[in-house]
Short mmCIF file of C-alpha atoms in Angstrom, two decimals:
data_model
loop_
_atom_site.label_atom_id
_atom_site.label_comp_id
_atom_site.label_asym_id
_atom_site.label_seq_id
_atom_site.Cartn_x
_atom_site.Cartn_y
_atom_site.Cartn_z
CA MET U 1 3.67 -0.68 19.38
CA GLN U 2 3.11 -4.38 19.94
CA CYS U 3 2.08 -7.18 17.64
CA SER U 4 -1.07 -8.92 18.91
CA SER U 5 -0.49 -11.94 21.14
CA LEU U 6 -2.36 -14.18 18.70
CA LEU U 7 -0.02 -13.22 15.90
CA GLN U 8 3.00 -13.58 18.16
CA ARG U 9 2.00 -17.18 18.89
CA ASP U 10 1.17 -17.90 15.28
CA CYS U 11 4.33 -16.44 13.80
CA ARG U 12 7.17 -17.28 16.20
CA GLN U 13 8.60 -19.77 13.70
CA TRP U 14 8.83 -17.23 10.90
CA ARG U 15 12.25 -16.05 9.90
CA ASN U 16 12.55 -12.25 9.70
CA LEU U 17 9.35 -11.51 11.66
CA THR U 18 10.12 -8.35 13.62
CA LEU U 19 8.36 -5.23 14.80
CA CYS U 20 11.22 -2.76 14.89
CA ARG U 21 11.46 0.65 13.27
CA ILE U 22 13.04 0.35 9.84
CA LYS U 23 15.64 2.67 8.43
CA SER U 24 16.38 3.48 4.84
CA THR U 25 19.48 1.62 3.66
CA ARG U 26 19.76 3.21 0.25
CA ARG U 27 23.17 4.64 -0.59
CA CYS U 28 24.23 6.55 -3.70
CA SER U 29 27.28 4.85 -5.19
CA VAL U 30 27.35 6.64 -8.55
CA ARG U 31 28.47 10.09 -9.60
CA PRO U 32 25.81 12.88 -9.56
CA VAL U 33 25.47 13.06 -13.37
CA ALA U 34 25.20 9.32 -13.70
CA ALA U 35 22.71 9.22 -10.84
CA PHE U 36 20.59 11.87 -12.54
CA LYS U 37 20.56 9.93 -15.82
CA GLN U 38 19.72 6.76 -13.93
CA MET U 39 16.82 8.56 -12.25
CA GLN U 40 15.54 9.87 -15.60
CA HIS U 41 15.65 6.39 -17.12
CA ALA U 42 13.84 4.85 -14.15
CA THR U 43 11.17 7.57 -14.23
CA GLY U 44 10.61 7.11 -17.96
CA THR U 45 10.37 3.34 -17.63
CA ARG U 46 7.93 3.68 -14.73
CA ARG U 47 5.75 6.09 -16.72
CA VAL U 48 5.58 3.72 -19.70
CA SER U 49 4.77 0.76 -17.43
CA THR U 50 2.00 2.67 -15.67
CA VAL U 51 0.41 3.85 -18.91
CA SER U 52 0.62 0.32 -20.31
CA ALA U 53 -1.04 -1.15 -17.21
CA LEU U 54 -3.89 1.36 -17.40
CA ALA U 55 -4.41 1.00 -21.14
CA ASN U 56 -4.25 -2.78 -21.23
CA GLY U 57 -6.30 -3.21 -18.08
CA MET U 58 -9.05 -0.62 -18.18
CA LEU U 59 -9.73 -0.72 -21.90
CA SER U 60 -10.28 -4.46 -21.65
CA GLY U 61 -12.52 -4.15 -18.60
CA THR U 62 -10.12 -5.85 -16.18
CA ARG U 63 -11.04 -5.62 -12.51
CA LEU U 64 -9.54 -2.51 -10.96
CA THR U 65 -7.85 -4.55 -8.25
CA SER U 66 -5.82 -6.28 -10.96
CA VAL U 67 -5.16 -2.99 -12.76
CA ALA U 68 -3.82 -1.54 -9.50
CA GLN U 69 -1.43 -4.44 -9.00
CA ASP U 70 -0.20 -4.10 -12.58
CA ILE U 71 0.60 -0.46 -11.83
CA TRP U 72 2.41 -1.44 -8.62
CA THR U 73 4.92 -3.50 -10.60
CA ALA U 74 6.38 -0.22 -11.93
CA TYR U 75 7.16 0.94 -8.38
CA VAL U 76 8.02 -2.12 -6.31
CA GLN U 77 11.37 -3.87 -6.55
CA GLU U 78 12.96 -6.72 -4.67
CA GLY U 79 14.33 -5.52 -1.34
CA ASP U 80 11.88 -2.60 -0.96
CA ALA U 81 9.86 -1.62 2.08
CA VAL U 82 6.12 -1.56 1.36
CA VAL U 83 2.93 -0.98 3.36
CA ASP U 84 -0.52 -2.56 3.20
CA ALA U 85 -2.58 -0.07 5.20
CA THR U 86 -5.68 -2.31 5.13
CA ALA U 87 -4.62 -5.95 5.28
CA GLY U 88 -8.16 -7.37 5.14
CA ASN U 89 -8.13 -10.88 3.70
CA GLY U 90 -4.43 -10.65 2.83
CA GLY U 91 -4.60 -10.60 -0.96
CA ASP U 92 -2.62 -7.38 -1.39
CA THR U 93 -0.26 -8.26 1.46
CA LEU U 94 0.60 -11.54 -0.27
CA TRP U 95 1.23 -9.75 -3.58
CA LEU U 96 3.57 -7.29 -1.85
CA ALA U 97 5.42 -10.04 0.03
CA LYS U 98 6.12 -11.91 -3.20
CA ALA U 99 7.21 -8.70 -4.94
CA VAL U 100 9.79 -7.54 -2.38
CA GLY U 101 11.24 -10.99 -1.68
CA PRO U 102 13.41 -12.11 1.23
CA ARG U 103 15.42 -8.86 1.34
CA GLY U 104 12.30 -6.71 1.58
CA SER U 105 9.99 -5.59 4.38
CA VAL U 106 6.19 -5.64 4.46
CA PHE U 107 4.14 -3.69 7.01
CA ALA U 108 0.48 -4.73 7.30
CA PHE U 109 -2.16 -2.91 9.35
CA ASP U 110 -5.68 -3.86 10.34
CA LYS U 111 -8.04 -3.10 13.21
CA GLU U 112 -9.34 -6.67 13.19
CA GLU U 113 -7.09 -9.24 14.82
CA ASN U 114 -8.74 -12.09 12.93
CA ALA U 115 -7.98 -10.36 9.64
CA LEU U 116 -4.29 -10.14 10.51
CA ALA U 117 -4.22 -13.76 11.67
CA GLY U 118 -5.80 -14.84 8.39
CA THR U 119 -3.35 -12.70 6.43
CA ALA U 120 -0.43 -14.24 8.32
CA ALA U 121 -1.70 -17.74 7.59
CA ARG U 122 -2.18 -16.91 3.91
CA ILE U 123 1.37 -15.60 3.61
CA ARG U 124 2.81 -18.63 5.36
CA ALA U 125 0.84 -21.01 3.14
CA ASN U 126 2.04 -19.37 -0.09
CA ILE U 127 5.63 -18.28 0.57
CA SER U 128 8.46 -20.52 1.69
CA ILE U 129 10.68 -19.62 4.63
CA GLU U 130 13.60 -19.00 2.25
CA ASN U 131 11.60 -16.44 0.26
CA MET U 132 9.86 -14.79 3.20
CA PRO U 133 10.40 -11.04 3.57
CA SER U 134 10.48 -9.37 6.97
CA MET U 135 6.80 -9.34 7.94
CA HIS U 136 5.49 -6.71 10.36
CA PHE U 137 1.86 -7.09 11.46
CA HIS U 138 0.18 -4.31 13.42
CA HIS U 139 -3.20 -4.68 15.08
CA CYS U 140 -4.01 -0.98 15.16
CA CYS U 141 -5.42 1.90 13.14
CA HIS U 142 -3.52 2.64 9.95
CA SER U 143 -3.37 6.30 11.00
CA LEU U 144 -0.53 5.23 13.33
CA MET U 145 1.63 4.27 10.35
CA GLN U 146 4.28 6.88 11.11
CA ASP U 147 4.82 5.41 14.57
CA VAL U 148 6.04 2.19 12.95
CA VAL U 149 7.41 2.86 9.48
CA ALA U 150 10.35 5.22 8.88
CA LEU U 151 9.71 8.49 7.08
CA HIS U 152 10.13 8.49 3.28
CA SER U 153 11.03 4.78 3.25
CA ALA U 154 8.22 2.95 1.43
CA SER U 155 8.10 2.49 -2.34
CA LEU U 156 4.40 1.61 -2.23
CA ILE U 157 1.56 2.15 0.24
CA CYS U 158 -1.79 0.64 -0.65
CA PHE U 159 -5.25 1.19 0.81
CA ASN U 160 -8.38 -0.86 0.17
CA LEU U 161 -11.15 1.25 1.71
CA GLY U 162 -14.42 -0.34 2.69
CA TYR U 163 -15.09 -3.39 4.83
CA LEU U 164 -13.98 -6.96 5.33
CA PRO U 165 -16.86 -9.38 4.61
CA SER U 166 -17.79 -11.21 7.80
CA ALA U 167 -20.29 -13.74 9.06
CA GLU U 168 -23.92 -12.59 9.04
CA ASP U 169 -24.11 -12.62 12.84
CA LYS U 170 -21.14 -10.24 13.17
CA PRO U 171 -21.21 -6.51 12.49
CA GLN U 172 -19.04 -5.33 9.62
CA THR U 173 -16.03 -3.22 10.50
CA THR U 174 -15.43 -0.52 7.92
CA THR U 175 -12.72 2.01 7.35
CA GLU U 176 -13.86 5.45 8.51
CA GLN U 177 -13.52 8.87 6.95
CA PHE U 178 -11.52 10.68 9.62
CA SER U 179 -9.07 7.90 10.46
CA THR U 180 -8.59 7.26 6.74
CA LEU U 181 -7.75 10.93 6.13
CA ALA U 182 -5.20 10.76 8.97
CA ALA U 183 -3.76 7.57 7.46
CA VAL U 184 -3.47 9.15 4.00
CA ALA U 185 -1.68 12.13 5.56
CA ALA U 186 0.71 9.71 7.27
CA ALA U 187 1.24 7.86 3.99
CA LEU U 188 2.28 11.10 2.27
CA ASN U 189 5.13 11.35 4.79
CA THR U 190 5.99 7.64 4.62
CA VAL U 191 6.23 7.05 0.87
CA ASN U 192 9.63 7.72 -0.67
CA ASP U 193 10.28 10.40 -3.28
CA ARG U 194 9.78 8.00 -6.20
CA GLY U 195 6.98 6.00 -4.61
CA LEU U 196 3.26 5.46 -5.07
CA ILE U 197 0.20 5.61 -2.82
CA SER U 198 -2.63 3.46 -4.21
CA ILE U 199 -6.14 3.96 -2.81
CA MET U 200 -9.04 1.71 -3.81
CA ALA U 201 -12.32 3.19 -2.56
CA TYR U 202 -15.59 1.27 -2.40
CA THR U 203 -18.66 3.49 -2.26
CA GLY U 204 -21.63 1.10 -2.05
CA HIS U 205 -21.75 0.62 1.74
CA PRO U 206 -23.00 3.19 4.29
CA GLY U 207 -20.39 5.93 4.66
CA GLY U 208 -18.38 4.73 1.67
CA GLN U 209 -19.32 7.56 -0.68
CA GLN U 210 -18.57 10.18 1.99
CA GLU U 211 -15.20 8.58 2.74
CA TYR U 212 -14.28 8.55 -0.96
CA GLU U 213 -15.30 12.19 -1.45
CA ALA U 214 -13.30 13.30 1.62
CA VAL U 215 -10.15 11.49 0.42
CA ARG U 216 -10.59 12.84 -3.10
CA GLN U 217 -10.94 16.39 -1.81
CA HIS U 218 -7.79 15.97 0.28
CA LEU U 219 -5.81 14.68 -2.70
CA GLN U 220 -7.04 17.47 -4.96
CA ALA U 221 -5.27 19.97 -2.71
CA LEU U 222 -1.83 18.36 -3.11
CA SER U 223 0.84 20.33 -4.93
CA PRO U 224 1.16 19.29 -8.61
CA VAL U 225 4.86 20.14 -8.34
CA LYS U 226 5.38 17.33 -5.81
CA TRP U 227 2.62 14.86 -6.68
CA THR U 228 0.79 13.41 -9.65
CA VAL U 229 -2.74 12.49 -8.57
CA SER U 230 -5.08 10.51 -10.82
CA GLU U 231 -8.42 8.76 -10.57
CA HIS U 232 -9.60 5.70 -12.49
CA ARG U 233 -13.08 4.19 -12.62
CA TYR U 234 -15.60 2.44 -14.87
CA ILE U 235 -18.44 4.93 -15.20
CA ASN U 236 -20.91 2.35 -16.56
CA ARG U 237 -20.39 0.07 -13.54
CA PRO U 238 -22.07 1.90 -10.65
CA THR U 239 -20.98 -0.61 -8.01
CA ALA U 240 -17.34 -0.77 -9.14
CA PRO U 241 -14.69 0.80 -6.87
CA VAL U 242 -12.64 3.89 -7.66
CA LEU U 243 -8.84 3.75 -7.90
CA MET U 244 -6.90 6.84 -6.87
CA CYS U 245 -3.12 6.95 -7.43
CA VAL U 246 -0.74 9.43 -5.83
CA ALA U 247 2.74 9.33 -7.37
CA ALA U 248 5.62 11.24 -5.81
CA LYS U 249 7.58 13.27 -8.36
CA GLY U 250 10.98 13.30 -6.62
CA THR U 251 10.67 16.86 -5.32
CA LYS U 252 9.51 16.16 -1.78
CA SER U 253 11.26 18.10 0.94
CA HIS U 254 12.62 15.77 3.61
#
């Protein structure tokens, strides 16, 4: 899969910009009992951080986009591999790039070349070369995620379903139900066994409600032994988006 020519021209000067398949570099260097205790501690800390982010954010009426990013902090560490399945205007991609740092990898997908070019420019304007992670931009459907990102390698995969606001004389490109379902299925195989899939669904545009309902139905069928699936919304804000979180419970079969 190739990066678009526009992005290749725009990003040649970036250190760490590659489009190769990544491989998990995690190695266990502790004894099994110690590793198990370490895992328990990390899981407990992550649970407390997630609950705190939800309580502090939603009970105070914070925008769900900010609540989502507060939750992400419990899952993303420096050096991780992460995926923005819908780059859009680059806000989430920038957050991820800052979170994983120069030892991390960020994979960003979008069907609109201009969106990826804008995201690339935004990253370059806000992160120095020294702090730049390996950036991988893919001008393609996010359903092709597994063709690019290694299985079970990402600590976080985020989706922002809906459309990218464009000029009035240009038609809006929206995410679509069937490709989104394929992308979510790919994400379930791409996230690692302690990772999170974050899906923000906007329902106010044509097709948005149907897309949300299809994704929700798909997530409802996931095994509660392997996944914790939750939904968060403000019910007195009819135009507000819906946040769906899918947390792996460490029991995935690789």
